Amino acid sequence: MLFTGAASCGGCEIAVLDINEKILDVVAAADILFWPVAIDTKYKDVEAMDDKNIDVCFFNGAIRTSENEHIAKLLRKKSKILISFGACAVHGGIPGLANLANREEVFKTAYLDNPSTENHDKTLPKTSVKVKEGELTLPEFYDTVKSLGQVVDVDYFLPGCPPPTKLIIDALDAIVKNKLPEKGSVLAPLKSVCDECRFEKSEKSIKDIKRVYEVDKIEEKCLLEQGIICLGPCTRGGCDARCLDANMPCTGCGGPTPNSLDQGAKMISALASILGLEAEEKMSDEEVDKLIEQVRDIVGTFYKYTLPVSLINRRVMK
Ligand code: SF4
Ligand code: SF4
Ligand code: SF4
């Protein structure tokens, strides 16, 4: 078994440790051959393995650089089962929001126009630099972030940011008992976050959109009915609606509900109907604009985790 990451925050690998004493069952059932956060192994150890030598690879993180892509392809070759683990690998995740810019703009923000960076020589990362000792190389930084499944063939998908502990345990259990579902399955329930949410739901119709801090007191009812955008209706469950337990709206990390082509588009459509925008022809342009302007960060709100796999997967650059 193998755990590794590409463009990721490391949270998915820590989430594996959250299974607590169950990790002992994993170690008893399988040899862990590679896990950079936990054991000291190197890429060359994987490269030396026979093809299909690894039974299961849990791969977290998006594909941002040529190194990420190389490792994804190498591990595909070496693994019998490749599991896309966490929102970044499954949908591109938060790193995928960088598809609103290209490489040049990302470098400009990170290395030049940044109040916490001193870079008097305006040095930018290069793939190759000659020094007196020889050549130093860096992986290529791509213009566009992709999900793992956009680069290699993936066997299973385990979404979440990070995936909920229960779903990780269920997946490990299914592997150990040889009870994995058919290839291509998402290892999470078919229901939505709304189906798991404790809040009472009724007919939704709102006039204003608010952020959580703008609401004096959260009432014991659906957050959407209180004017707070909650992606529960268009997000796959399996997390027991854990954000709602903290009175925070679902931001959609479970990815789209089954048979949904585009999570953000589905939520925009649901919100339009709750806001009464279906009666758009009876409204003035100003009234429609006023309603739409209340959503201050459209991509960040509706595509926080899924921009690279959405229908319009990046900003069109001229
Ligand atoms: S899915 Fe979330 S926890 Fe996992 S690597 Fe991406 S940002 Fe981190
Ligand atoms: S929209 Fe959000 S708050 Fe309302 S029921 Fe669904 S998950 Fe719960
Ligand atoms: S409630 Fe939504 S954002 Fe929170 S963990 Fe569940 S799917 Fe993710």
PDB file of N, CA and C in Angstrom, residues 11-86:
ATOM      1  N   GLY A  11      -3.029  17.965   4.421  1.00  0.00           N
ATOM      2  CA  GLY A  11      -4.157  17.615   5.301  1.00  0.00           C
ATOM      3  C   GLY A  11      -4.714  16.230   5.036  1.00  0.00           C
ATOM      4  N   CYS A  12      -4.687  15.824   3.762  1.00  0.00           N
ATOM      5  CA  CYS A  12      -5.228  14.498   3.442  1.00  0.00           C
ATOM      6  C   CYS A  12      -4.391  13.393   4.084  1.00  0.00           C
ATOM      7  N   GLU A  13      -3.074  13.599   4.153  1.00  0.00           N
ATOM      8  CA  GLU A  13      -2.225  12.563   4.741  1.00  0.00           C
ATOM      9  C   GLU A  13      -2.415  12.536   6.261  1.00  0.00           C
ATOM     10  N   ILE A  14      -2.643  13.706   6.847  1.00  0.00           N
ATOM     11  CA  ILE A  14      -2.916  13.746   8.293  1.00  0.00           C
ATOM     12  C   ILE A  14      -4.268  13.081   8.566  1.00  0.00           C
ATOM     13  N   ALA A  15      -5.212  13.235   7.619  1.00  0.00           N
ATOM     14  CA  ALA A  15      -6.545  12.629   7.795  1.00  0.00           C
ATOM     15  C   ALA A  15      -6.438  11.110   7.901  1.00  0.00           C
ATOM     16  N   VAL A  16      -5.433  10.534   7.230  1.00  0.00           N
ATOM     17  CA  VAL A  16      -5.255   9.079   7.331  1.00  0.00           C
ATOM     18  C   VAL A  16      -4.885   8.717   8.777  1.00  0.00           C
ATOM     19  N   LEU A  17      -4.075   9.592   9.412  1.00  0.00           N
ATOM     20  CA  LEU A  17      -3.684   9.315  10.812  1.00  0.00           C
ATOM     21  C   LEU A  17      -4.882   9.450  11.752  1.00  0.00           C
ATOM     22  N   ASP A  18      -5.913  10.222  11.318  1.00  0.00           N
ATOM     23  CA  ASP A  18      -7.114  10.403  12.152  1.00  0.00           C
ATOM     24  C   ASP A  18      -7.909   9.122  12.336  1.00  0.00           C
ATOM     25  N   ILE A  19      -7.531   8.067  11.621  1.00  0.00           N
ATOM     26  CA  ILE A  19      -8.270   6.810  11.845  1.00  0.00           C
ATOM     27  C   ILE A  19      -7.791   6.143  13.146  1.00  0.00           C
ATOM     28  N   ASN A  20      -6.845   6.813  13.818  1.00  0.00           N
ATOM     29  CA  ASN A  20      -6.342   6.385  15.138  1.00  0.00           C
ATOM     30  C   ASN A  20      -5.891   4.928  15.156  1.00  0.00           C
ATOM     31  N   GLU A  21      -6.420   4.152  16.131  1.00  0.00           N
ATOM     32  CA  GLU A  21      -5.879   2.790  16.310  1.00  0.00           C
ATOM     33  C   GLU A  21      -6.148   1.874  15.115  1.00  0.00           C
ATOM     34  N   LYS A  22      -7.076   2.292  14.222  1.00  0.00           N
ATOM     35  CA  LYS A  22      -7.360   1.483  13.025  1.00  0.00           C
ATOM     36  C   LYS A  22      -6.129   1.393  12.123  1.00  0.00           C
ATOM     37  N   ILE A  23      -5.205   2.345  12.296  1.00  0.00           N
ATOM     38  CA  ILE A  23      -3.985   2.322  11.487  1.00  0.00           C
ATOM     39  C   ILE A  23      -3.217   1.010  11.761  1.00  0.00           C
ATOM     40  N   LEU A  24      -3.388   0.470  12.982  1.00  0.00           N
ATOM     41  CA  LEU A  24      -2.691  -0.788  13.319  1.00  0.00           C
ATOM     42  C   LEU A  24      -3.235  -1.932  12.469  1.00  0.00           C
ATOM     43  N   ASP A  25      -4.564  -1.902  12.184  1.00  0.00           N
ATOM     44  CA  ASP A  25      -5.146  -2.944  11.313  1.00  0.00           C
ATOM     45  C   ASP A  25      -4.578  -2.825   9.911  1.00  0.00           C
ATOM     46  N   VAL A  26      -4.385  -1.537   9.459  1.00  0.00           N
ATOM     47  CA  VAL A  26      -3.848  -1.326   8.109  1.00  0.00           C
ATOM     48  C   VAL A  26      -2.430  -1.884   8.039  1.00  0.00           C
ATOM     49  N   VAL A  27      -1.626  -1.565   9.049  1.00  0.00           N
ATOM     50  CA  VAL A  27      -0.231  -2.020   9.056  1.00  0.00           C
ATOM     51  C   VAL A  27      -0.174  -3.551   9.136  1.00  0.00           C
ATOM     52  N   ALA A  28      -1.150  -4.144   9.879  1.00  0.00           N
ATOM     53  CA  ALA A  28      -1.165  -5.616   9.999  1.00  0.00           C
ATOM     54  C   ALA A  28      -1.562  -6.263   8.676  1.00  0.00           C
ATOM     55  N   ALA A  29      -2.411  -5.559   7.898  1.00  0.00           N
ATOM     56  CA  ALA A  29      -2.928  -6.168   6.659  1.00  0.00           C
ATOM     57  C   ALA A  29      -2.045  -5.884   5.453  1.00  0.00           C
ATOM     58  N   ALA A  30      -1.234  -4.827   5.522  1.00  0.00           N
ATOM     59  CA  ALA A  30      -0.483  -4.446   4.318  1.00  0.00           C
ATOM     60  C   ALA A  30       0.855  -3.829   4.685  1.00  0.00           C
ATOM     61  N   ASP A  31       1.829  -3.993   3.805  1.00  0.00           N
ATOM     62  CA  ASP A  31       3.099  -3.274   3.956  1.00  0.00           C
ATOM     63  C   ASP A  31       2.911  -1.890   3.363  1.00  0.00           C
ATOM     64  N   ILE A  32       3.325  -0.854   4.099  1.00  0.00           N
ATOM     65  CA  ILE A  32       3.271   0.499   3.536  1.00  0.00           C
ATOM     66  C   ILE A  32       4.637   0.766   2.897  1.00  0.00           C
ATOM     67  N   LEU A  33       4.637   0.854   1.565  1.00  0.00           N
ATOM     68  CA  LEU A  33       5.899   0.920   0.822  1.00  0.00           C
ATOM     69  C   LEU A  33       6.413   2.343   0.650  1.00  0.00           C
ATOM     70  N   PHE A  34       5.508   3.314   0.712  1.00  0.00           N
ATOM     71  CA  PHE A  34       5.913   4.701   0.427  1.00  0.00           C
ATOM     72  C   PHE A  34       4.893   5.619   1.090  1.00  0.00           C
ATOM     73  N   TRP A  35       5.361   6.549   1.902  1.00  0.00           N
ATOM     74  CA  TRP A  35       4.452   7.489   2.576  1.00  0.00           C
ATOM     75  C   TRP A  35       5.322   8.642   3.102  1.00  0.00           C
ATOM     76  N   PRO A  36       5.623   9.616   2.246  1.00  0.00           N
ATOM     77  CA  PRO A  36       6.626  10.632   2.600  1.00  0.00           C
ATOM     78  C   PRO A  36       6.408  11.290   3.961  1.00  0.00           C
ATOM     79  N   VAL A  37       5.166  11.476   4.416  1.00  0.00           N
ATOM     80  CA  VAL A  37       5.003  12.152   5.711  1.00  0.00           C
ATOM     81  C   VAL A  37       5.298  11.223   6.885  1.00  0.00           C
ATOM     82  N   ALA A  38       5.341   9.912   6.660  1.00  0.00           N
ATOM     83  CA  ALA A  38       5.481   8.994   7.786  1.00  0.00           C
ATOM     84  C   ALA A  38       6.744   8.134   7.729  1.00  0.00           C
ATOM     85  N   ILE A  39       7.190   7.769   6.524  1.00  0.00           N
ATOM     86  CA  ILE A  39       8.372   6.904   6.451  1.00  0.00           C
ATOM     87  C   ILE A  39       9.365   7.457   5.421  1.00  0.00           C
ATOM     88  N   ASP A  40      10.625   7.110   5.624  1.00  0.00           N
ATOM     89  CA  ASP A  40      11.685   7.681   4.773  1.00  0.00           C
ATOM     90  C   ASP A  40      11.913   6.789   3.556  1.00  0.00           C
ATOM     91  N   THR A  41      11.169   7.066   2.499  1.00  0.00           N
ATOM     92  CA  THR A  41      11.399   6.359   1.234  1.00  0.00           C
ATOM     93  C   THR A  41      11.530   7.410   0.139  1.00  0.00           C
ATOM     94  N   LYS A  42      12.113   7.031  -0.955  1.00  0.00           N
ATOM     95  CA  LYS A  42      12.408   7.993  -2.024  1.00  0.00           C
ATOM     96  C   LYS A  42      11.737   7.549  -3.330  1.00  0.00           C
ATOM     97  N   TYR A  43      11.612   8.522  -4.270  1.00  0.00           N
ATOM     98  CA  TYR A  43      11.033   8.182  -5.578  1.00  0.00           C
ATOM     99  C   TYR A  43      11.784   7.021  -6.225  1.00  0.00           C
ATOM    100  N   LYS A  44      13.122   7.000  -6.051  1.00  0.00           N
ATOM    101  CA  LYS A  44      13.893   5.946  -6.730  1.00  0.00           C
ATOM    102  C   LYS A  44      13.490   4.555  -6.210  1.00  0.00           C
ATOM    103  N   ASP A  45      12.996   4.488  -4.941  1.00  0.00           N
ATOM    104  CA  ASP A  45      12.537   3.186  -4.420  1.00  0.00           C
ATOM    105  C   ASP A  45      11.306   2.727  -5.195  1.00  0.00           C
ATOM    106  N   VAL A  46      10.427   3.694  -5.534  1.00  0.00           N
ATOM    107  CA  VAL A  46       9.222   3.338  -6.304  1.00  0.00           C
ATOM    108  C   VAL A  46       9.615   2.994  -7.743  1.00  0.00           C
ATOM    109  N   GLU A  47      10.517   3.793  -8.298  1.00  0.00           N
ATOM    110  CA  GLU A  47      10.937   3.549  -9.691  1.00  0.00           C
ATOM    111  C   GLU A  47      11.542   2.159  -9.856  1.00  0.00           C
ATOM    112  N   ALA A  48      12.166   1.657  -8.787  1.00  0.00           N
ATOM    113  CA  ALA A  48      12.821   0.336  -8.870  1.00  0.00           C
ATOM    114  C   ALA A  48      11.816  -0.822  -8.756  1.00  0.00           C
ATOM    115  N   MET A  49      10.592  -0.528  -8.381  1.00  0.00           N
ATOM    116  CA  MET A  49       9.584  -1.602  -8.217  1.00  0.00           C
ATOM    117  C   MET A  49       9.111  -2.119  -9.569  1.00  0.00           C
ATOM    118  N   ASP A  50       8.663  -3.391  -9.584  1.00  0.00           N
ATOM    119  CA  ASP A  50       8.043  -3.932 -10.805  1.00  0.00           C
ATOM    120  C   ASP A  50       6.708  -3.232 -11.038  1.00  0.00           C
ATOM    121  N   ASP A  51       6.252  -3.196 -12.289  1.00  0.00           N
ATOM    122  CA  ASP A  51       4.921  -2.649 -12.578  1.00  0.00           C
ATOM    123  C   ASP A  51       3.866  -3.453 -11.824  1.00  0.00           C
ATOM    124  N   LYS A  52       2.815  -2.772 -11.365  1.00  0.00           N
ATOM    125  CA  LYS A  52       1.707  -3.381 -10.617  1.00  0.00           C
ATOM    126  C   LYS A  52       2.171  -4.061  -9.329  1.00  0.00           C
ATOM    127  N   ASN A  53       3.315  -3.610  -8.793  1.00  0.00           N
ATOM    128  CA  ASN A  53       3.830  -4.195  -7.552  1.00  0.00           C
ATOM    129  C   ASN A  53       3.041  -3.692  -6.330  1.00  0.00           C
ATOM    130  N   ILE A  54       2.468  -2.486  -6.470  1.00  0.00           N
ATOM    131  CA  ILE A  54       1.724  -1.895  -5.349  1.00  0.00           C
ATOM    132  C   ILE A  54       0.256  -2.299  -5.490  1.00  0.00           C
ATOM    133  N   ASP A  55      -0.322  -2.852  -4.419  1.00  0.00           N
ATOM    134  CA  ASP A  55      -1.738  -3.255  -4.509  1.00  0.00           C
ATOM    135  C   ASP A  55      -2.643  -2.030  -4.599  1.00  0.00           C
ATOM    136  N   VAL A  56      -2.444  -1.078  -3.668  1.00  0.00           N
ATOM    137  CA  VAL A  56      -3.332   0.102  -3.629  1.00  0.00           C
ATOM    138  C   VAL A  56      -2.505   1.365  -3.398  1.00  0.00           C
ATOM    139  N   CYS A  57      -2.767   2.378  -4.196  1.00  0.00           N
ATOM    140  CA  CYS A  57      -2.112   3.687  -3.995  1.00  0.00           C
ATOM    141  C   CYS A  57      -3.182   4.734  -3.703  1.00  0.00           C
ATOM    142  N   PHE A  58      -3.035   5.423  -2.570  1.00  0.00           N
ATOM    143  CA  PHE A  58      -3.904   6.560  -2.236  1.00  0.00           C
ATOM    144  C   PHE A  58      -3.162   7.820  -2.659  1.00  0.00           C
ATOM    145  N   PHE A  59      -3.686   8.519  -3.647  1.00  0.00           N
ATOM    146  CA  PHE A  59      -2.987   9.687  -4.207  1.00  0.00           C
ATOM    147  C   PHE A  59      -3.782  10.941  -3.882  1.00  0.00           C
ATOM    148  N   ASN A  60      -3.173  11.852  -3.113  1.00  0.00           N
ATOM    149  CA  ASN A  60      -3.866  13.121  -2.828  1.00  0.00           C
ATOM    150  C   ASN A  60      -3.155  14.263  -3.540  1.00  0.00           C
ATOM    151  N   GLY A  61      -3.876  15.343  -3.746  1.00  0.00           N
ATOM    152  CA  GLY A  61      -3.267  16.517  -4.372  1.00  0.00           C
ATOM    153  C   GLY A  61      -3.583  16.616  -5.851  1.00  0.00           C
ATOM    154  N   ALA A  62      -3.564  17.850  -6.325  1.00  0.00           N
ATOM    155  CA  ALA A  62      -3.852  18.124  -7.740  1.00  0.00           C
ATOM    156  C   ALA A  62      -2.559  18.037  -8.558  1.00  0.00           C
ATOM    157  N   ILE A  63      -2.689  18.162  -9.868  1.00  0.00           N
ATOM    158  CA  ILE A  63      -1.524  18.127 -10.758  1.00  0.00           C
ATOM    159  C   ILE A  63      -1.215  19.570 -11.176  1.00  0.00           C
ATOM    160  N   ARG A  64      -0.155  20.115 -10.601  1.00  0.00           N
ATOM    161  CA  ARG A  64       0.222  21.517 -10.803  1.00  0.00           C
ATOM    162  C   ARG A  64       1.536  21.652 -11.581  1.00  0.00           C
ATOM    163  N   THR A  65       2.444  20.640 -11.386  1.00  0.00           N
ATOM    164  CA  THR A  65       3.784  20.728 -11.980  1.00  0.00           C
ATOM    165  C   THR A  65       4.105  19.455 -12.759  1.00  0.00           C
ATOM    166  N   SER A  66       5.220  19.527 -13.518  1.00  0.00           N
ATOM    167  CA  SER A  66       5.654  18.334 -14.263  1.00  0.00           C
ATOM    168  C   SER A  66       6.052  17.210 -13.304  1.00  0.00           C
ATOM    169  N   GLU A  67       6.522  17.560 -12.109  1.00  0.00           N
ATOM    170  CA  GLU A  67       6.860  16.520 -11.124  1.00  0.00           C
ATOM    171  C   GLU A  67       5.586  15.791 -10.677  1.00  0.00           C
ATOM    172  N   ASN A  68       4.522  16.574 -10.405  1.00  0.00           N
ATOM    173  CA  ASN A  68       3.235  15.955 -10.010  1.00  0.00           C
ATOM    174  C   ASN A  68       2.775  14.980 -11.090  1.00  0.00           C
ATOM    175  N   GLU A  69       2.890  15.407 -12.347  1.00  0.00           N
ATOM    176  CA  GLU A  69       2.419  14.565 -13.449  1.00  0.00           C
ATOM    177  C   GLU A  69       3.287  13.302 -13.575  1.00  0.00           C
ATOM    178  N   HIS A  70       4.600  13.475 -13.430  1.00  0.00           N
ATOM    179  CA  HIS A  70       5.519  12.330 -13.518  1.00  0.00           C
ATOM    180  C   HIS A  70       5.166  11.290 -12.443  1.00  0.00           C
ATOM    181  N   ILE A  71       4.955  11.763 -11.206  1.00  0.00           N
ATOM    182  CA  ILE A  71       4.661  10.829 -10.105  1.00  0.00           C
ATOM    183  C   ILE A  71       3.307  10.143 -10.328  1.00  0.00           C
ATOM    184  N   ALA A  72       2.321  10.923 -10.816  1.00  0.00           N
ATOM    185  CA  ALA A  72       1.002  10.333 -11.082  1.00  0.00           C
ATOM    186  C   ALA A  72       1.130   9.199 -12.109  1.00  0.00           C
ATOM    187  N   LYS A  73       1.900   9.449 -13.171  1.00  0.00           N
ATOM    188  CA  LYS A  73       2.041   8.428 -14.220  1.00  0.00           C
ATOM    189  C   LYS A  73       2.853   7.232 -13.711  1.00  0.00           C
ATOM    190  N   LEU A  74       3.889   7.519 -12.917  1.00  0.00           N
ATOM    191  CA  LEU A  74       4.718   6.436 -12.362  1.00  0.00           C
ATOM    192  C   LEU A  74       3.870   5.538 -11.444  1.00  0.00           C
ATOM    193  N   LEU A  75       3.087   6.183 -10.571  1.00  0.00           N
ATOM    194  CA  LEU A  75       2.301   5.399  -9.616  1.00  0.00           C
ATOM    195  C   LEU A  75       1.154   4.657 -10.297  1.00  0.00           C
ATOM    196  N   ARG A  76       0.625   5.228 -11.356  1.00  0.00           N
ATOM    197  CA  ARG A  76      -0.395   4.497 -12.137  1.00  0.00           C
ATOM    198  C   ARG A  76       0.204   3.188 -12.658  1.00  0.00           C
ATOM    199  N   LYS A  77       1.441   3.293 -13.163  1.00  0.00           N
ATOM    200  CA  LYS A  77       2.113   2.122 -13.735  1.00  0.00           C
ATOM    201  C   LYS A  77       2.429   1.076 -12.661  1.00  0.00           C
ATOM    202  N   LYS A  78       2.772   1.543 -11.472  1.00  0.00           N
ATOM    203  CA  LYS A  78       3.228   0.619 -10.433  1.00  0.00           C
ATOM    204  C   LYS A  78       2.088   0.067  -9.573  1.00  0.00           C
ATOM    205  N   SER A  79       0.863   0.639  -9.729  1.00  0.00           N
ATOM    206  CA  SER A  79      -0.231   0.266  -8.805  1.00  0.00           C
ATOM    207  C   SER A  79      -1.319  -0.550  -9.492  1.00  0.00           C
ATOM    208  N   LYS A  80      -1.830  -1.550  -8.768  1.00  0.00           N
ATOM    209  CA  LYS A  80      -2.999  -2.283  -9.295  1.00  0.00           C
ATOM    210  C   LYS A  80      -4.244  -1.405  -9.155  1.00  0.00           C
ATOM    211  N   ILE A  81      -4.401  -0.779  -7.991  1.00  0.00           N
ATOM    212  CA  ILE A  81      -5.575   0.084  -7.762  1.00  0.00           C
ATOM    213  C   ILE A  81      -5.091   1.488  -7.402  1.00  0.00           C
ATOM    214  N   LEU A  82      -5.572   2.475  -8.142  1.00  0.00           N
ATOM    215  CA  LEU A  82      -5.199   3.873  -7.857  1.00  0.00           C
ATOM    216  C   LEU A  82      -6.451   4.600  -7.346  1.00  0.00           C
ATOM    217  N   ILE A  83      -6.347   5.125  -6.120  1.00  0.00           N
ATOM    218  CA  ILE A  83      -7.484   5.841  -5.525  1.00  0.00           C
ATOM    219  C   ILE A  83      -7.173   7.333  -5.479  1.00  0.00           C
ATOM    220  N   SER A  84      -8.029   8.122  -6.110  1.00  0.00           N
ATOM    221  CA  SER A  84      -7.921   9.574  -6.062  1.00  0.00           C
ATOM    222  C   SER A  84      -8.491  10.009  -4.714  1.00  0.00           C
ATOM    223  N   PHE A  85      -7.635  10.575  -3.854  1.00  0.00           N
ATOM    224  CA  PHE A  85      -7.976  10.752  -2.436  1.00  0.00           C
ATOM    225  C   PHE A  85      -8.041  12.238  -2.071  1.00  0.00           C
ATOM    226  N   GLY A  86      -9.222  12.722  -1.756  1.00  0.00           N
ATOM    227  CA  GLY A  86      -9.366  14.112  -1.341  1.00  0.00           C
ATOM    228  C   GLY A  86      -9.753  15.020  -2.500  1.00  0.00           C
TER     229      GLY A  86
END
